[in-house]
Coordinates of C-alpha atoms and ligand atoms in Angstrom, one line a residue:
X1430 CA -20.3 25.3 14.4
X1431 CA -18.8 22.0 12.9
X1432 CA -17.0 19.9 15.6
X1433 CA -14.5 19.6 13.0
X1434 CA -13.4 21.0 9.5
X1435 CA -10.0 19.3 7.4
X1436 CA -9.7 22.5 5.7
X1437 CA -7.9 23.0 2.6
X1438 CA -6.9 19.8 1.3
X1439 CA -7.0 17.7 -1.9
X1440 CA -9.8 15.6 -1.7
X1441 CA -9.4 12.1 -3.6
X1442 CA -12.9 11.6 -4.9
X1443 CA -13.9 8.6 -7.4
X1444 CA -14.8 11.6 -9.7
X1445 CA -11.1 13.4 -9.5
X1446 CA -9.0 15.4 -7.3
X1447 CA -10.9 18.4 -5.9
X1448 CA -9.2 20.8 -3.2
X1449 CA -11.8 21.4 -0.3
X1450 CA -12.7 21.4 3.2
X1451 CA -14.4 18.3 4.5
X1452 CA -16.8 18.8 7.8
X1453 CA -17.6 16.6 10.6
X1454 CA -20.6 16.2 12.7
X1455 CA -20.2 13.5 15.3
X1456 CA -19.0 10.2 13.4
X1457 CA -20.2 11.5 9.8
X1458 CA -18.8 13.6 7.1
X1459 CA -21.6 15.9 7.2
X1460 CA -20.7 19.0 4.5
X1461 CA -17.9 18.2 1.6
X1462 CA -17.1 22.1 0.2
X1463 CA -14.6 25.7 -0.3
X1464 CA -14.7 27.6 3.0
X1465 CA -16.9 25.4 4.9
X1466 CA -17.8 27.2 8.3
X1467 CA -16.1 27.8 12.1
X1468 CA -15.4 24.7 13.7
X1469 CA -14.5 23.3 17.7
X1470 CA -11.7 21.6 15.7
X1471 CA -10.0 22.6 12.8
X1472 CA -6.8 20.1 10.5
X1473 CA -5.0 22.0 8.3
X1474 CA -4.6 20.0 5.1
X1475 CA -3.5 22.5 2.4
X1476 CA -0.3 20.8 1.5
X1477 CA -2.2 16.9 2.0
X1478 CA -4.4 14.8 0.1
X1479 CA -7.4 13.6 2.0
X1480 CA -8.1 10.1 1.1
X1481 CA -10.6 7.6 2.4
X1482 CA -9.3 5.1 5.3
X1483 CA -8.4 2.5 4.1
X1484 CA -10.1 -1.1 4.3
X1485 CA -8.5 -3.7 4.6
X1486 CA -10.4 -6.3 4.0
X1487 CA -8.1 -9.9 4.9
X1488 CA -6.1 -9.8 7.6
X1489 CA -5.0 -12.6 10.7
X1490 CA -4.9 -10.7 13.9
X1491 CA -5.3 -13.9 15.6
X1492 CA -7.0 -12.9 18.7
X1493 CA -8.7 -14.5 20.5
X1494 CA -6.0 -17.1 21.2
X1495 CA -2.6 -16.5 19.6
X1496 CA -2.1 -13.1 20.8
X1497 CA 1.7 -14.3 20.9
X1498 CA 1.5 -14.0 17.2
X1499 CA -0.6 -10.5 16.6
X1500 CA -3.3 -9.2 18.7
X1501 CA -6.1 -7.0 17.9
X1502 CA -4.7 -3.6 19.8
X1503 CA -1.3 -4.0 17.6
X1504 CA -2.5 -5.0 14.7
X1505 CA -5.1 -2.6 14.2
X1506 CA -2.8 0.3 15.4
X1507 CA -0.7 -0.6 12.7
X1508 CA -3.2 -0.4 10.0
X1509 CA -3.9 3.1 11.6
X1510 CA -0.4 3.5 11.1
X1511 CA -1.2 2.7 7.5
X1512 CA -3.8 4.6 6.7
X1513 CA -6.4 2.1 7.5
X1514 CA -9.7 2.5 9.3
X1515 CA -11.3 -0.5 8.9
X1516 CA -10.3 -4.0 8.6
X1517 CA -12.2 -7.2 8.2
X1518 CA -10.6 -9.8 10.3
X1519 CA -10.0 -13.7 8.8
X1520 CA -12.1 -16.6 10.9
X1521 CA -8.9 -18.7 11.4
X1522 CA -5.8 -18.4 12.9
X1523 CA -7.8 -17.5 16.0
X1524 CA -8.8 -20.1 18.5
X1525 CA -11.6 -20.8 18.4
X1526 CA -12.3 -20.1 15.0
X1527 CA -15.2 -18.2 13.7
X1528 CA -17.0 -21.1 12.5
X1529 CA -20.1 -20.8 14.6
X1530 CA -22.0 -18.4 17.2
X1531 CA -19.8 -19.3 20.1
X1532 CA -16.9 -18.5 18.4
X1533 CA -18.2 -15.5 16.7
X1534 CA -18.8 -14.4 20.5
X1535 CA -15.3 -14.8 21.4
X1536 CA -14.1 -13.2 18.3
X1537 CA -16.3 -10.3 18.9
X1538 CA -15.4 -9.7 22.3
X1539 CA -11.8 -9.8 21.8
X1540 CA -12.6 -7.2 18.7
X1541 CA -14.5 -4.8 20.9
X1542 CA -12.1 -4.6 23.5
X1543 CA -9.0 -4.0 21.5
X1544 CA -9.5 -2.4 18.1
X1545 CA -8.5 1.2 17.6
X1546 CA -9.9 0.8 14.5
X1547 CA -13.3 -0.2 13.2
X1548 CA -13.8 -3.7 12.4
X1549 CA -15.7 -6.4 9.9
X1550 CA -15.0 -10.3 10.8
X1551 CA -15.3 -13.1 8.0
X1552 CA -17.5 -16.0 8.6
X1553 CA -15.6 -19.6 8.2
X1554 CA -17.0 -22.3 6.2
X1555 CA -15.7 -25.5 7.2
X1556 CA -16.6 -29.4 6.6
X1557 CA -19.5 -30.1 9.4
X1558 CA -20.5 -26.3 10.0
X1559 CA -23.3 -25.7 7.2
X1560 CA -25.7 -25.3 9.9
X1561 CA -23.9 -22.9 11.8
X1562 CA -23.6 -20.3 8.6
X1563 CA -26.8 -18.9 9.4
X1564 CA -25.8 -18.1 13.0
X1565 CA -22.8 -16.5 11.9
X1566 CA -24.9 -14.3 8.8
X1567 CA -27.3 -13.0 11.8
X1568 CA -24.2 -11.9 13.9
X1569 CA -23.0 -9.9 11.3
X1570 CA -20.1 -11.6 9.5
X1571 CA -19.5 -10.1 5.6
X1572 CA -19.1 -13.5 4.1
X1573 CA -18.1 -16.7 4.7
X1574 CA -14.6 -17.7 4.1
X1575 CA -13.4 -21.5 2.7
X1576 CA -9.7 -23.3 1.7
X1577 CA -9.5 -25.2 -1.4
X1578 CA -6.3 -25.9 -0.1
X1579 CA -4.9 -27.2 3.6
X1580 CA -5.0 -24.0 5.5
X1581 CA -2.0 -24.9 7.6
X1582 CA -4.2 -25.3 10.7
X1583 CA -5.5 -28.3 11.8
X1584 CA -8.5 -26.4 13.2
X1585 CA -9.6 -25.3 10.4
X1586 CA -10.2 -28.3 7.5
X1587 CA -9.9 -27.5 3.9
X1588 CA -13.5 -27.5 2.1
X1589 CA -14.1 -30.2 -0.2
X1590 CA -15.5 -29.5 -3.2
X1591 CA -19.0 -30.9 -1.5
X1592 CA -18.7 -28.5 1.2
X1593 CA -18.1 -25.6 -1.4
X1594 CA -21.0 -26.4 -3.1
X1595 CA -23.5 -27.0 -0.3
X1596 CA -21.8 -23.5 1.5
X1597 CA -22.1 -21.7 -1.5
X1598 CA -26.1 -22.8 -1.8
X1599 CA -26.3 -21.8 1.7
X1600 CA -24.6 -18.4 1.4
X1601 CA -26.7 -17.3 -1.1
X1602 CA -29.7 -17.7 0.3
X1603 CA -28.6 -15.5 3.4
X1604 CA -27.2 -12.9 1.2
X1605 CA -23.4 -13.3 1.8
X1606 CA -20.3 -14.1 -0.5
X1607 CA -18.1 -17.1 -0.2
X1608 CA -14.5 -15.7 -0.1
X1609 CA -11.9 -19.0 -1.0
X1610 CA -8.0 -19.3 -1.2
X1611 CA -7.7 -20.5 -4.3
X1612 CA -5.7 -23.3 -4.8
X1613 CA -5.6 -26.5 -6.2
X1614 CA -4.6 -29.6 -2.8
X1615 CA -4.5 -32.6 -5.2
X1616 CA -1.7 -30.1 -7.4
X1617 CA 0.0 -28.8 -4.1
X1618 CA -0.2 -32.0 -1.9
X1619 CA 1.3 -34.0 -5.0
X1620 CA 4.3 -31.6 -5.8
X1621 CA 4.9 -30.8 -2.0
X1622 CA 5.4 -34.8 -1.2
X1623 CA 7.4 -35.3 -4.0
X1624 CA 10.0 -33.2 -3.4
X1625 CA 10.0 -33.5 0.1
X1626 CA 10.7 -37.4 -0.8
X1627 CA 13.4 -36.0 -2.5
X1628 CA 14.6 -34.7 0.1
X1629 CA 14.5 -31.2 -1.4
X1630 CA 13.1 -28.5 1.2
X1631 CA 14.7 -24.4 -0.1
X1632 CA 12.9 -21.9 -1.7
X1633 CA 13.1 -22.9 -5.1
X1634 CA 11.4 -26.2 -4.4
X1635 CA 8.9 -24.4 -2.3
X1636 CA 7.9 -22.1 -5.3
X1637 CA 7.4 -25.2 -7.8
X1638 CA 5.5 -27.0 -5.3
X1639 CA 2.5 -24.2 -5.9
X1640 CA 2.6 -23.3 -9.2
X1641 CA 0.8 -21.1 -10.7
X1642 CA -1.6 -23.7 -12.3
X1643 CA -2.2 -24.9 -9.1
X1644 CA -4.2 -21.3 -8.7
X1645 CA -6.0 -21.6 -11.9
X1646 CA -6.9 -24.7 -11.4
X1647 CA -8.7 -23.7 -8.4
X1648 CA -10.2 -20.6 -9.5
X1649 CA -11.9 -22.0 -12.4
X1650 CA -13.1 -24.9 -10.1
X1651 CA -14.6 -22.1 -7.8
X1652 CA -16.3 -20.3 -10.6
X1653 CA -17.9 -23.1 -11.8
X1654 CA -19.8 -23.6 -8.6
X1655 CA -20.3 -19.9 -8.0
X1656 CA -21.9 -19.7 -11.7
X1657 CA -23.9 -22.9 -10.8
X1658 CA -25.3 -21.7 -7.7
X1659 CA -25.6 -18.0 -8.4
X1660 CA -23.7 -17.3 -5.2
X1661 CA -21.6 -14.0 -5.0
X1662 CA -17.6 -15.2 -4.5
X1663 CA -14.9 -13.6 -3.4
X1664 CA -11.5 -14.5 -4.5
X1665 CA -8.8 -13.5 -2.2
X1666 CA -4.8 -13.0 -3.1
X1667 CA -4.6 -13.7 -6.8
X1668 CA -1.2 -14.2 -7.6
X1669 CA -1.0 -14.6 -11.1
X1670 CA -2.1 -11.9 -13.9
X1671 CA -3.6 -14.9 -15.6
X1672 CA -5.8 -15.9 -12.7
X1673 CA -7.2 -12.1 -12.6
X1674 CA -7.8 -13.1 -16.5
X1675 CA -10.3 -16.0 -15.9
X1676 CA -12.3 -13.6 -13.5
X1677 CA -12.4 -11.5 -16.0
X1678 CA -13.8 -13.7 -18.0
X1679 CA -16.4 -15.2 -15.8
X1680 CA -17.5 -11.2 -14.9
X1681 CA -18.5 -11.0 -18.5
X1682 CA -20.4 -14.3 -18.4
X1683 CA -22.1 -12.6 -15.3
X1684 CA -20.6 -14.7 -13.0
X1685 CA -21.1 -12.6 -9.0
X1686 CA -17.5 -12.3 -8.8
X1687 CA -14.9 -10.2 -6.9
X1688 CA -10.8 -10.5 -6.6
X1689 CA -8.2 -9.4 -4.5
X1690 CA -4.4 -9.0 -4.9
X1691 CA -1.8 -8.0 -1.8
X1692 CA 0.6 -5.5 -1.6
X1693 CA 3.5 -8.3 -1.5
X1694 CA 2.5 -10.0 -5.4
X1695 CA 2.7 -6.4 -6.3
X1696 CA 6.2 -5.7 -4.5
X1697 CA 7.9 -8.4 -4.6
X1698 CA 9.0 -11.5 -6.9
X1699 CA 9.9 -15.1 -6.6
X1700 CA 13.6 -14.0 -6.6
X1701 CA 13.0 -12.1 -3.3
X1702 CA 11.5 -15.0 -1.8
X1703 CA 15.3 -16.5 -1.8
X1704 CA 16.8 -13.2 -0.6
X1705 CA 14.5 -12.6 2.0
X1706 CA 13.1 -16.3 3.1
X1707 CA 10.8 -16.7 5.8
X1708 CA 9.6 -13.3 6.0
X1709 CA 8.2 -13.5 2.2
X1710 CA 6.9 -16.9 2.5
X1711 CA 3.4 -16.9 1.9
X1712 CA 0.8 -19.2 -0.1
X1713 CA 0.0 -18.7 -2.9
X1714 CA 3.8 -18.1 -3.5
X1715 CA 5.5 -14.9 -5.1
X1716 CA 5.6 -15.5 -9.2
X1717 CA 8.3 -14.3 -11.6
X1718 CA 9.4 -10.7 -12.6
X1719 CA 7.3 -11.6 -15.7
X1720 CA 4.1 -12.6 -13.7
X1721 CA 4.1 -9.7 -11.6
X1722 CA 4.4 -7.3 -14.3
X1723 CA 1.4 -8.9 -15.8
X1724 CA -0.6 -8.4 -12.4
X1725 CA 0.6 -4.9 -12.8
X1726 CA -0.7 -4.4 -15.6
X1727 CA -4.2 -6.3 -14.6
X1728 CA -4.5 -3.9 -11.7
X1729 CA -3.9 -0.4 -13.8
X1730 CA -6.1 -1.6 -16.6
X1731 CA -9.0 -1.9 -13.8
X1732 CA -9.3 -5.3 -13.6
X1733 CA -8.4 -6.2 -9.9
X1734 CA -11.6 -5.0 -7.6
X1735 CA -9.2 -4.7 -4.6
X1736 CA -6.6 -4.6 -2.6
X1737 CA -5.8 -6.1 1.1
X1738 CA -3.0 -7.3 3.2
X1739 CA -3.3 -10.7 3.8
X1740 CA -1.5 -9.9 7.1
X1741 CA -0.8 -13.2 8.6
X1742 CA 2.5 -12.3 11.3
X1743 CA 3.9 -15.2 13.5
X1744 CA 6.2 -14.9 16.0
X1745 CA 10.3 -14.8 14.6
X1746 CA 11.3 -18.0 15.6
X1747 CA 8.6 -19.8 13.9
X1748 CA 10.0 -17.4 10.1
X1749 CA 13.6 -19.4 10.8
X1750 CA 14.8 -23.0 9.5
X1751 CA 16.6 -24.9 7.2
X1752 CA 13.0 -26.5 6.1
X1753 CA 11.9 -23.8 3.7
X1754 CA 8.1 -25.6 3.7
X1755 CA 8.2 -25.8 7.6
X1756 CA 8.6 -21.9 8.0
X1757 CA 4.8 -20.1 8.8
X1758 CA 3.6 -19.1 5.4
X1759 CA 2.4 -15.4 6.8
X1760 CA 3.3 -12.6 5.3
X1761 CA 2.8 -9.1 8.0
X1762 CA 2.7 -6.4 5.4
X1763 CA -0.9 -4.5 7.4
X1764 CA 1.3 -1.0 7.6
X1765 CA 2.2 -1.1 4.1
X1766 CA -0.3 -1.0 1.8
X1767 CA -0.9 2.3 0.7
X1768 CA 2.5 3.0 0.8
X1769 CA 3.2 0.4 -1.9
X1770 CA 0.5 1.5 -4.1
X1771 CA 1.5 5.2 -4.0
X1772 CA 5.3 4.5 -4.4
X1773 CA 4.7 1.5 -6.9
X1774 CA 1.8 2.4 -8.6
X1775 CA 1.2 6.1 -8.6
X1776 CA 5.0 7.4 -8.8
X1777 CA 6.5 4.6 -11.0
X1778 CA 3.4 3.4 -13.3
X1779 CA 1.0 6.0 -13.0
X1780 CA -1.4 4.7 -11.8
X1781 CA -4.1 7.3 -10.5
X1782 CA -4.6 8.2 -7.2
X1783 CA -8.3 7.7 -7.7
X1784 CA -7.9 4.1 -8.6
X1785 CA -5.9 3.2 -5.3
X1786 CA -8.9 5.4 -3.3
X1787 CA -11.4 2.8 -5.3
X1788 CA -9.1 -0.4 -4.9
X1789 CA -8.8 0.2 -0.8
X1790 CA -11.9 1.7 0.2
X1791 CA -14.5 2.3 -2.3
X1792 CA -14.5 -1.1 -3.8
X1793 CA -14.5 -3.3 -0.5
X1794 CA -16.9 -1.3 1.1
X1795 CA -19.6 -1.8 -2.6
X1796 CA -18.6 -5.4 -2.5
X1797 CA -19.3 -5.9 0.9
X1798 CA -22.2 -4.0 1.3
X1799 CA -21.4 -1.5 4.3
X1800 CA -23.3 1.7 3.3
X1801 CA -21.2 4.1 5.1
X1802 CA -17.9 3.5 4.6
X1803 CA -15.5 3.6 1.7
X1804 CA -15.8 7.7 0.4
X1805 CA -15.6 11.2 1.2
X1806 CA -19.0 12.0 0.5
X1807 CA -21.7 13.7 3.2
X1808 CA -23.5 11.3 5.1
X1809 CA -20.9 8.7 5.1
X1810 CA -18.7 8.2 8.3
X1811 CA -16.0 10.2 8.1
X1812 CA -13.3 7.5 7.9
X1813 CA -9.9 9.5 7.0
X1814 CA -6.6 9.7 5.9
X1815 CA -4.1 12.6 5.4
X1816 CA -1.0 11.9 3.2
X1817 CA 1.9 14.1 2.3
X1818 CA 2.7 12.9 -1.0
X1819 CA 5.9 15.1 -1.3
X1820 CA 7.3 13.2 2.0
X1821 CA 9.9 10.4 1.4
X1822 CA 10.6 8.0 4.3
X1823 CA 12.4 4.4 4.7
X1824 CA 10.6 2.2 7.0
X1825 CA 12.3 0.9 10.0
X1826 CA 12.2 -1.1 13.0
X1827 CA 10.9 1.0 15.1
X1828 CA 8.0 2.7 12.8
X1829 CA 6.4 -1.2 12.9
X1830 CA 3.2 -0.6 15.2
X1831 CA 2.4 -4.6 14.9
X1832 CA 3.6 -6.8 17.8
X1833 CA 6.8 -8.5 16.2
X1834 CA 9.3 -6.3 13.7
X1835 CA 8.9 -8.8 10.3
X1836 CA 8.0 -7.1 7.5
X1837 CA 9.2 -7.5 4.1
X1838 CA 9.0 -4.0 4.0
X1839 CA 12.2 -2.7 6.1
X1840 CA 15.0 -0.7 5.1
X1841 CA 12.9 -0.3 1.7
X1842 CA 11.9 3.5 0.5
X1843 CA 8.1 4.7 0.1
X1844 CA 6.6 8.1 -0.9
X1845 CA 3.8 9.1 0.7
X1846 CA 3.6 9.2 4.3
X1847 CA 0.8 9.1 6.3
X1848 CA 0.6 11.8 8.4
X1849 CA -2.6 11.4 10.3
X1850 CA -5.7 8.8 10.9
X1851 CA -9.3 9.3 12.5
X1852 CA -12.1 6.7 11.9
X1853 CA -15.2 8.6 12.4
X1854 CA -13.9 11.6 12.8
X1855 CA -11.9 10.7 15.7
X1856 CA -7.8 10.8 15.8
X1857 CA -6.6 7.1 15.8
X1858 CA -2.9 7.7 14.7
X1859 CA -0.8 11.0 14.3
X1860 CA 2.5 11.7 14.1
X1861 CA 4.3 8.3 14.8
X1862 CA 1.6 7.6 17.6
X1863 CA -1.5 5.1 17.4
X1864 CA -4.4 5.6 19.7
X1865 CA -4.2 3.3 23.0
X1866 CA -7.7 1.8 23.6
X1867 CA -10.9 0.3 21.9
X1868 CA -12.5 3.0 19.8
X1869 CA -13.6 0.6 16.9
X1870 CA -16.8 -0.7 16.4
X1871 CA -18.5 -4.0 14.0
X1872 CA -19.2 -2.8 10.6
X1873 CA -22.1 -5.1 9.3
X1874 CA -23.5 -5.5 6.0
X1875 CA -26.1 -3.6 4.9
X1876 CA -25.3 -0.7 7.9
Ligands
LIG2155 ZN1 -5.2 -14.9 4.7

């Protein structure tokens, strides 16, 4: 007798579509097959497809410290609301940050006592905290996470290209990638300060002051010293088509390197940045129709390893001003992200449902390094999502599980609705509703 069977549904598998019943023994998938046997508990999937949670693997819940802006409990009942059953929470934006074993503590803490989901945290590499990396390795963290460009906080410094180096020599020999935001400061700095001397402070001059060769410029710096030292590196939110291009590059060079887009460079373009302001205003900013379409095409020719959020809410008041470069550059999108790839990718480019199963689950959880998580298979924890890909909804106010109703996302139309989440075989979301209480636990590398 299984303690549950999800009988009947169509299974997205890296090998294809296969209609099945999937079995659960405690937190595991344990049997994966037709008319699998009586259970305590029993889903019926017939008219779902059965994907793997999804990881999300960048996101800002900012707890400990600016719960105001987040939280752990909302923001991971959103991603359950998603579809998500894992995420990897970002070292800043917290206070303290995760930049060494005390704040690692904290972090943890506030993780273990909120998330409905399970959990990975990022490491922070900062100027003045190379001794602390190892500290943070042995507590678990999946990488360690750096800014080539001001972060926006104070509290966490940009690293130079001396602290890169020195992190990255570090990080290797404890096992871990370096994740960066991939920027250029001298480009960004220059152009930012110039037109604010011009007095110039909308959208428009927002977008030129982080051009796309600002990113490039970055992401070539940061593959140099990732080729140099041999370390593994991550790069999160590439904007531009022609950044996922130089990775592309490197890979074949047999440079240890990963990528990430977000849901948003996917969705959206510059020219909704100046419909939608604050809401949309993020860093790197949104590119042209043109760019975009290039990403697109980056991502169904296989090229992008994977997909995350970048969730980084604030609260309103801080989206609102006449200062376009003032306004928090966040962008709360944790809810959307499969729903974007099925109604943007699968139903209007094609792309397969296989490939978004590999881009927000399979892929982060290789890259990473956490055995059990990522696929249907036996033996892996049975992290699971049911979606009714014949269901059309529009997202609204009151369907937002995070703390404050921004998203880009409202009043917009998706396919694909999720109907129901469990993370280990446990019900996290269902109908409308998110779990109340801590049921997530640390994923480490390696586990
Ligand atoms: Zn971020």
């Amino acid at each position: 007798m299984h303690d549950l069977v999800i009988r009947g549904g169509t299974l997205v598998r890296p090998g294809g579509l296969e209609q099945a019943d999937v079995a659960v023994d405690g937190d595991q998938i344990s049997a994966i097959g037709p008319e699998l046997g009586a259970a305590k508990l029993e889903i019926d999937a017939r008219e779902l497809h059965v994907f793997p949670g999804v990881i999300d693997a960048h996101v800002h819940f900012n707890e400990p410290g600016r719960t105001l802006w987040e939280g752990v409990a909302s923001g991971s009942r959103a991603l359950a609301a998603g579809g998500g059953t894992l995420f990897f929470d970002m070292p800043l934006n917290s206070l303290p940050c995760t930049v060494n074993a005390s704040g690692l503590a904290q972090k943890l803490e506030a993780m273990q006592q909120n998330a409905a989901t399970d959990f990975a945290l990022w490491g922070g590499l900062v100027p003045g905290n190379l001794a602390h990396l190892p500290d943070l390795a042995a507590g678990g963290v999946v990488g360690f996470k750096a800014f080539m460009s001001d972060s926006g906080l104070e509290e966490f410094p940009r690293a130079d290209d001396y602290t890169l180096y020195q992190g990255m020599l570090k990080a290797k020999e404890l096992g871990l990638p370096v994740a960066v935001h991939a920027e250029s400061e001298e480009l960004t700095r220059g152009l930012s300060e110039s037109a604010l001397a011009a007095g110039k402070r909308g959208v428009r001059d927002y977008l030129q002051s982080r051009p796309v060769l600002a990113e490039l410029e970055a992401i070539q710096r940061a593959l140099l010293l990732a080729q140099q030292t041999g370390c593994k590196l991550h790069l999160v939110h590439v904007s531009s088509g022609q950044g996922v291009a130089m990775v592309v590059e490197a890979k074949a060079k047999g440079v240890d390197v990963s990528l990430e887009t977000c849901p948003h460079y996917l969705f959206f373009t510059d020219e909704d940045m100046e419909r939608l302001q604050g809401a949309l205003k993020c860093a790197p900013p949104l590119r042209s129709r043109r760019e975009r379409d290039h990403l697109w095409q980056r991502v169904l020719d296989g090229q992008v390893d994977l997909i995350a959020s970048d969730h980084s809410p604030s609260p309103p008041e801080l989206k609102k001003g006449e200062d376009f470069f003032k306004l928090w550059g966040g962008i709360a999108g944790v809810q959307s992200t499969l729903s974007v790839l099925v109604t943007e990718g699968y139903d209007l480019r094609g792309l397969s449902l296989e490939a978004i199963a590999r881009l927000t689950a399979e892929s982060p959880a290789k890259r990473f390094r956490l055995a059990r998580k990522g696929a249907l298979e036996a033996g892996y924890d049975a992290d699971i999502t049911l979606v009714d890909l014949g269901s059309k909804f529009v997202l609204r106010e009151q369907d937002l599980l995070q703390r404050h109703p921004v998203s880009p996302y409202l009043n917009r139309s998706f396919r694909g609705k999720v109907r129901q989440t469990l993370v280990r075989g446990f019900t996290v979301y269902f109908g409308g509703r998110a779990l109340e209480g801590a049921w997530g636990k640390l994923a480490r590398p390696g586990l």
